[in-house]
mmCIF file of C-alpha atoms in Angstrom:
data_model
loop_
_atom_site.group_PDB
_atom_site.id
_atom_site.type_symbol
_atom_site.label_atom_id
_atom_site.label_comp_id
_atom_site.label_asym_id
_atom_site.label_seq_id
_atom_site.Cartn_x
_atom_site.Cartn_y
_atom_site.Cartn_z
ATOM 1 C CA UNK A 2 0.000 0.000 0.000
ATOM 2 C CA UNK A 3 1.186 3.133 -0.897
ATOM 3 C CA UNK A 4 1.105 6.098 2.480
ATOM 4 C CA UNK A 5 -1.319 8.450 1.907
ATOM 5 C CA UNK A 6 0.406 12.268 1.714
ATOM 6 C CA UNK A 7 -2.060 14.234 3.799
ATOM 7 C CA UNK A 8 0.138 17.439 4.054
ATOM 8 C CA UNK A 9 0.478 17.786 7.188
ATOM 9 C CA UNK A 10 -3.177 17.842 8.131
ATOM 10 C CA UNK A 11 -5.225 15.045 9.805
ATOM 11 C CA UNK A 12 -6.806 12.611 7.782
ATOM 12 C CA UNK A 13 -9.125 9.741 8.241
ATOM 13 C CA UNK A 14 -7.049 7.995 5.313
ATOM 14 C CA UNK A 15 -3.319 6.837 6.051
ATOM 15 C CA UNK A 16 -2.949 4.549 3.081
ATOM 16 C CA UNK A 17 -3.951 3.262 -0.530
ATOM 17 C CA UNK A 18 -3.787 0.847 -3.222
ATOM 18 C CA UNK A 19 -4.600 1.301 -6.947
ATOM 19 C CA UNK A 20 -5.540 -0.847 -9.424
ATOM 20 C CA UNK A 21 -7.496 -0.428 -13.088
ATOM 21 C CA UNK A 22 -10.854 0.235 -11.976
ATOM 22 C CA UNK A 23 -10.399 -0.106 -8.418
ATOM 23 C CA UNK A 24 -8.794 1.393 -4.924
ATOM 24 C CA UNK A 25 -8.469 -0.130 -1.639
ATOM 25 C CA UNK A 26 -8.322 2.630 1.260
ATOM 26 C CA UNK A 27 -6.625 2.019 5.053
ATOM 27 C CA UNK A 28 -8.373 4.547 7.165
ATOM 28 C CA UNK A 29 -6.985 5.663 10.896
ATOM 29 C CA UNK A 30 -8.376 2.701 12.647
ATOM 30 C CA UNK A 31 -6.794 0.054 10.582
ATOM 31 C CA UNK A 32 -9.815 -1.061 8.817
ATOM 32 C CA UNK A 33 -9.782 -1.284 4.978
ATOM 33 C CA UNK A 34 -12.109 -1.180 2.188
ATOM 34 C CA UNK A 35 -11.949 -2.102 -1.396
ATOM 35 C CA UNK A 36 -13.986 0.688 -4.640
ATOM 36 C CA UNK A 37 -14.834 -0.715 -7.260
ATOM 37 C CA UNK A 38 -15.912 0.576 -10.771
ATOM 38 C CA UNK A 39 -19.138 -1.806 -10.077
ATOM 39 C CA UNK A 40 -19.649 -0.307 -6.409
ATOM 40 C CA UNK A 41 -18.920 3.058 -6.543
ATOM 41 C CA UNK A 42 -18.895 4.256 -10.531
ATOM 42 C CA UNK A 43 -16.198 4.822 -12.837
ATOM 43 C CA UNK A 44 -15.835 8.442 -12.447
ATOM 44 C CA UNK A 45 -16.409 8.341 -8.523
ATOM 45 C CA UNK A 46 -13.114 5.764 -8.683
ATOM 46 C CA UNK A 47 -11.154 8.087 -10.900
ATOM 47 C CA UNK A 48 -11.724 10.742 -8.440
ATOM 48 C CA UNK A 49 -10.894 8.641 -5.667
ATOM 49 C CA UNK A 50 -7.402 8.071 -7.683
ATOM 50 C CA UNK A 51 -6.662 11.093 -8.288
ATOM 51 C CA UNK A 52 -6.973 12.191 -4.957
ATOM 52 C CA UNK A 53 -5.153 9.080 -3.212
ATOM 53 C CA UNK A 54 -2.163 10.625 -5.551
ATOM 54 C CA UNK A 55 -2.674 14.090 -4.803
ATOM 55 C CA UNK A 56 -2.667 13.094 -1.200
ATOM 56 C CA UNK A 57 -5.316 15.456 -0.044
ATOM 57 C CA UNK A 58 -9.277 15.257 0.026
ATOM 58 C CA UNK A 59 -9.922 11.489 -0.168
ATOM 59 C CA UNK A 60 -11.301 11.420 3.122
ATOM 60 C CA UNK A 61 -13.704 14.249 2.756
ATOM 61 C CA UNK A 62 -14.515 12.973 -0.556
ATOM 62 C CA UNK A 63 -15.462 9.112 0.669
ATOM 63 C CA UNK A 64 -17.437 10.737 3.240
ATOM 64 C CA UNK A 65 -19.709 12.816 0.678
ATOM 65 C CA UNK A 66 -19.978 10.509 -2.088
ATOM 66 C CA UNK A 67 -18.997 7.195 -1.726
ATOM 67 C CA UNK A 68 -19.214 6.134 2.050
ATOM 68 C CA UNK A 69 -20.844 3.063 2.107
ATOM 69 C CA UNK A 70 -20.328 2.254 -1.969
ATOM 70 C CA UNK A 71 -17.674 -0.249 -1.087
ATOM 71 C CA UNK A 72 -17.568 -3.944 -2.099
ATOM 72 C CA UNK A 73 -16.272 -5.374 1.315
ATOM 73 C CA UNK A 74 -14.311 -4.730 3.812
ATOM 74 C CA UNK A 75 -11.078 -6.647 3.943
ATOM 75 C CA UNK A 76 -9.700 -7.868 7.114
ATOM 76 C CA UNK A 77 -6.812 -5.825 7.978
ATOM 77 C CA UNK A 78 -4.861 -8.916 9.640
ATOM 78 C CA UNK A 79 -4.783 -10.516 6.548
ATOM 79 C CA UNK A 80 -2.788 -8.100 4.685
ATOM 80 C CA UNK A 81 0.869 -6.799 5.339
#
């Protein structure tokens, strides 16, 4: 996963992971959750990208739009 650059400022998001048509997002408490293009929308996930790399208004922007568009949530134990 790739640390999310939040400038300094707090942030409910600390990292990401991108893939075509998809991004997985670690908030604060640990827990993750996987976008999809099928979930959330195409254009809602390219946002989401673009933001992850900009490092700065993912979390506001989940919480408007897409918060409870996810697929699943994936069990942050599992994962390294």
């Amino acid at each position: 996963m790739q640390r999310y650059g939040h400038h300094g400022k707090e942030s409910g998001v600390v990292a990401y992971d991108i893939d075509a048509g998809q991004i997985i997002v670690q908030f604060s408490n640990g827990e993750r959750y996987l976008y999809t293009e099928d979930s959330a929308g195409a254009a809602n996930i390219a946002r989401m990208q673009e933001l992850a790399r900009a490092g700065r208004g993912l979390s506001s922007f989940i919480s408007r739009n897409v918060h409870d568009l996810y697929v699943r949530k994936i069990n942050s134990r599992k994962l390294s």
